[in-house]
Amino acid sequence: MGKLRAKSDYESLRNARIVENQARLASLGVHKTISDLRSIVSSAKPKVRKWQKKDNVITPVRRSTRFKGTPLSSSLASNSLRRSNRLRGKAIDFEEREEGTDSYSSEGKEKRPANAPLVTIDDASLQLSPEDSSRRCNRKEGRGSVYNSICGICCHFCRQKTLCAENDCKRCGNLDVNQPCIGKTDCSVCHSSNGVLCRACLKIRYGEELEEVRENKEWMCPHCIEEKGINPYWICNSSLCLKNRKMTPTGIAIYRARELGYKSVAHLLMDELQRKNPSRLMICSK
């Protein structure tokens, strides 16, 4: 009984508040305003956009001023001929560059250094901009920061086809394609792109100085050192070559190598390979 009485008291109080609030809203004119707004909204009709068909204007064919006096068929034929000649010229130039990369010239099949590949250019007035010239030697590590698809030589490890950061390099400083790049190495045995390393990669990955490599006319790349059996554990630690060996690329391992007391990444790998497979040295020495 007490609960029912409390509930009835609450209901009566609630109804009294509802009546009081409605009277207050009526005195303020809120109900009238709401009804007026509803009538306005109901009377307004939605605007329907009418679809209109647009006529597409056909623009005239833009043609070069060189072919304005010739029929369209002949101009297209000349364009296709010029395009085919250009593509054929690029293919020939690409073959010559590939021959230069493999250390052979197109004339006498003479071996060329890998840091001086054969490049054929049409424009003899090839010059380096003042901005690139000042920016070329800014990199402290000696890797080079100016990309150049013609005179630049791709490093086997970092694969950056940039101009070297050596001040006295005629190839990268003067864009003389007949001169070798003194900022990249060249293997005395294979003269291939496997032996092309920039100063930074040579120091970090193999612990060698570029000046010592220049003076050593019998310097060999890691590929040739391994093939000749001089040091079977001295392998190329580039990501491409490690993947070919089914090995995980090392990434930036120079900090780990120096913390462990090794001179370079190659010395670290050499020690790890020697501990994993000590019989390899005996097999290669036989």
Coordinates of N, CA, C and O in Angstrom, one line a residue, residues 91-112 116-120:
A91 N 67.5 2.6 -78.3 CA 67.9 1.2 -78.1 C 69.4 1.1 -78.4 O 70.1 0.3 -77.7
I92 N 69.8 1.7 -79.5 CA 71.3 1.7 -79.9 C 72.1 2.2 -78.8 O 73.1 1.7 -78.3
D93 N 71.7 3.4 -78.2 CA 72.4 4.1 -77.2 C 72.4 3.2 -75.9 O 73.4 3.1 -75.2
F94 N 71.3 2.5 -75.6 CA 71.2 1.6 -74.5 C 72.2 0.4 -74.6 O 72.9 0.0 -73.7
E95 N 72.3 -0.1 -75.9 CA 73.2 -1.2 -76.1 C 74.6 -0.8 -75.9 O 75.4 -1.5 -75.3
E96 N 74.9 0.5 -76.4 CA 76.3 0.9 -76.2 C 76.6 1.1 -74.7 O 77.7 0.9 -74.3
R97 N 75.6 1.6 -74.0 CA 75.9 1.8 -72.5 C 76.0 0.5 -71.9 O 76.9 0.3 -71.0
E98 N 75.2 -0.5 -72.3 CA 75.4 -1.8 -71.7 C 76.8 -2.4 -72.0 O 77.4 -3.0 -71.2
E99 N 77.2 -2.2 -73.2 CA 78.6 -2.7 -73.6 C 79.6 -2.0 -72.7 O 80.6 -2.5 -72.3
G100 N 79.4 -0.7 -72.5 CA 80.3 0.1 -71.7 C 80.3 -0.4 -70.2 O 81.3 -0.5 -69.5
T101 N 79.1 -0.8 -69.8 CA 79.0 -1.3 -68.4 C 79.7 -2.6 -68.3 O 80.3 -2.9 -67.2
D102 N 79.6 -3.4 -69.3 CA 80.3 -4.7 -69.2 C 81.8 -4.6 -69.6 O 82.5 -5.5 -69.9
S103 N 82.3 -3.3 -69.6 CA 83.7 -3.0 -69.8 C 84.2 -3.3 -71.2 O 85.3 -3.6 -71.5
Y104 N 83.3 -3.2 -72.2 CA 83.7 -3.4 -73.6 C 83.3 -2.2 -74.4 O 82.2 -1.6 -74.2
S105 N 84.1 -1.8 -75.4 CA 83.7 -0.7 -76.3 C 83.1 -1.2 -77.5 O 83.4 -2.4 -77.9
S106 N 82.4 -0.4 -78.3 CA 81.7 -0.9 -79.5 C 82.7 -1.0 -80.7 O 82.3 -1.7 -81.6
E107 N 83.8 -0.5 -80.6 CA 84.7 -0.4 -81.8 C 85.6 -1.7 -81.8 O 85.5 -2.5 -82.6
G108 N 86.5 -1.8 -80.8 CA 87.5 -2.8 -80.8 C 87.3 -3.9 -79.8 O 88.3 -4.6 -79.5
K109 N 86.2 -3.9 -79.1 CA 86.0 -4.9 -78.0 C 87.1 -4.8 -77.0 O 87.5 -5.8 -76.4
E110 N 87.5 -3.6 -76.7 CA 88.5 -3.3 -75.7 C 87.9 -3.1 -74.4 O 86.9 -2.4 -74.2
K111 N 88.6 -3.7 -73.4 CA 88.0 -3.6 -72.0 C 88.2 -2.1 -71.5 O 89.2 -1.5 -71.7
R112 N 87.1 -1.7 -70.9 CA 87.1 -0.3 -70.3 C 86.9 -0.4 -68.8 O 86.3 -1.4 -68.4
A116 N 84.4 4.1 -65.9 CA 84.5 4.9 -67.1 C 83.7 4.2 -68.2 O 84.3 3.9 -69.3
P117 N 82.4 4.0 -68.1 CA 81.7 3.3 -69.1 C 81.5 4.1 -70.4 O 81.6 5.3 -70.4
L118 N 81.3 3.4 -71.5 CA 81.2 4.1 -72.8 C 79.8 4.7 -72.9 O 78.8 4.0 -72.7
V119 N 79.7 6.0 -73.1 CA 78.5 6.8 -73.2 C 78.5 7.6 -74.4 O 79.5 8.3 -74.7
T120 N 77.5 7.5 -75.2 CA 77.3 8.3 -76.5 C 76.3 9.3 -76.3 O 75.1 9.0 -75.9

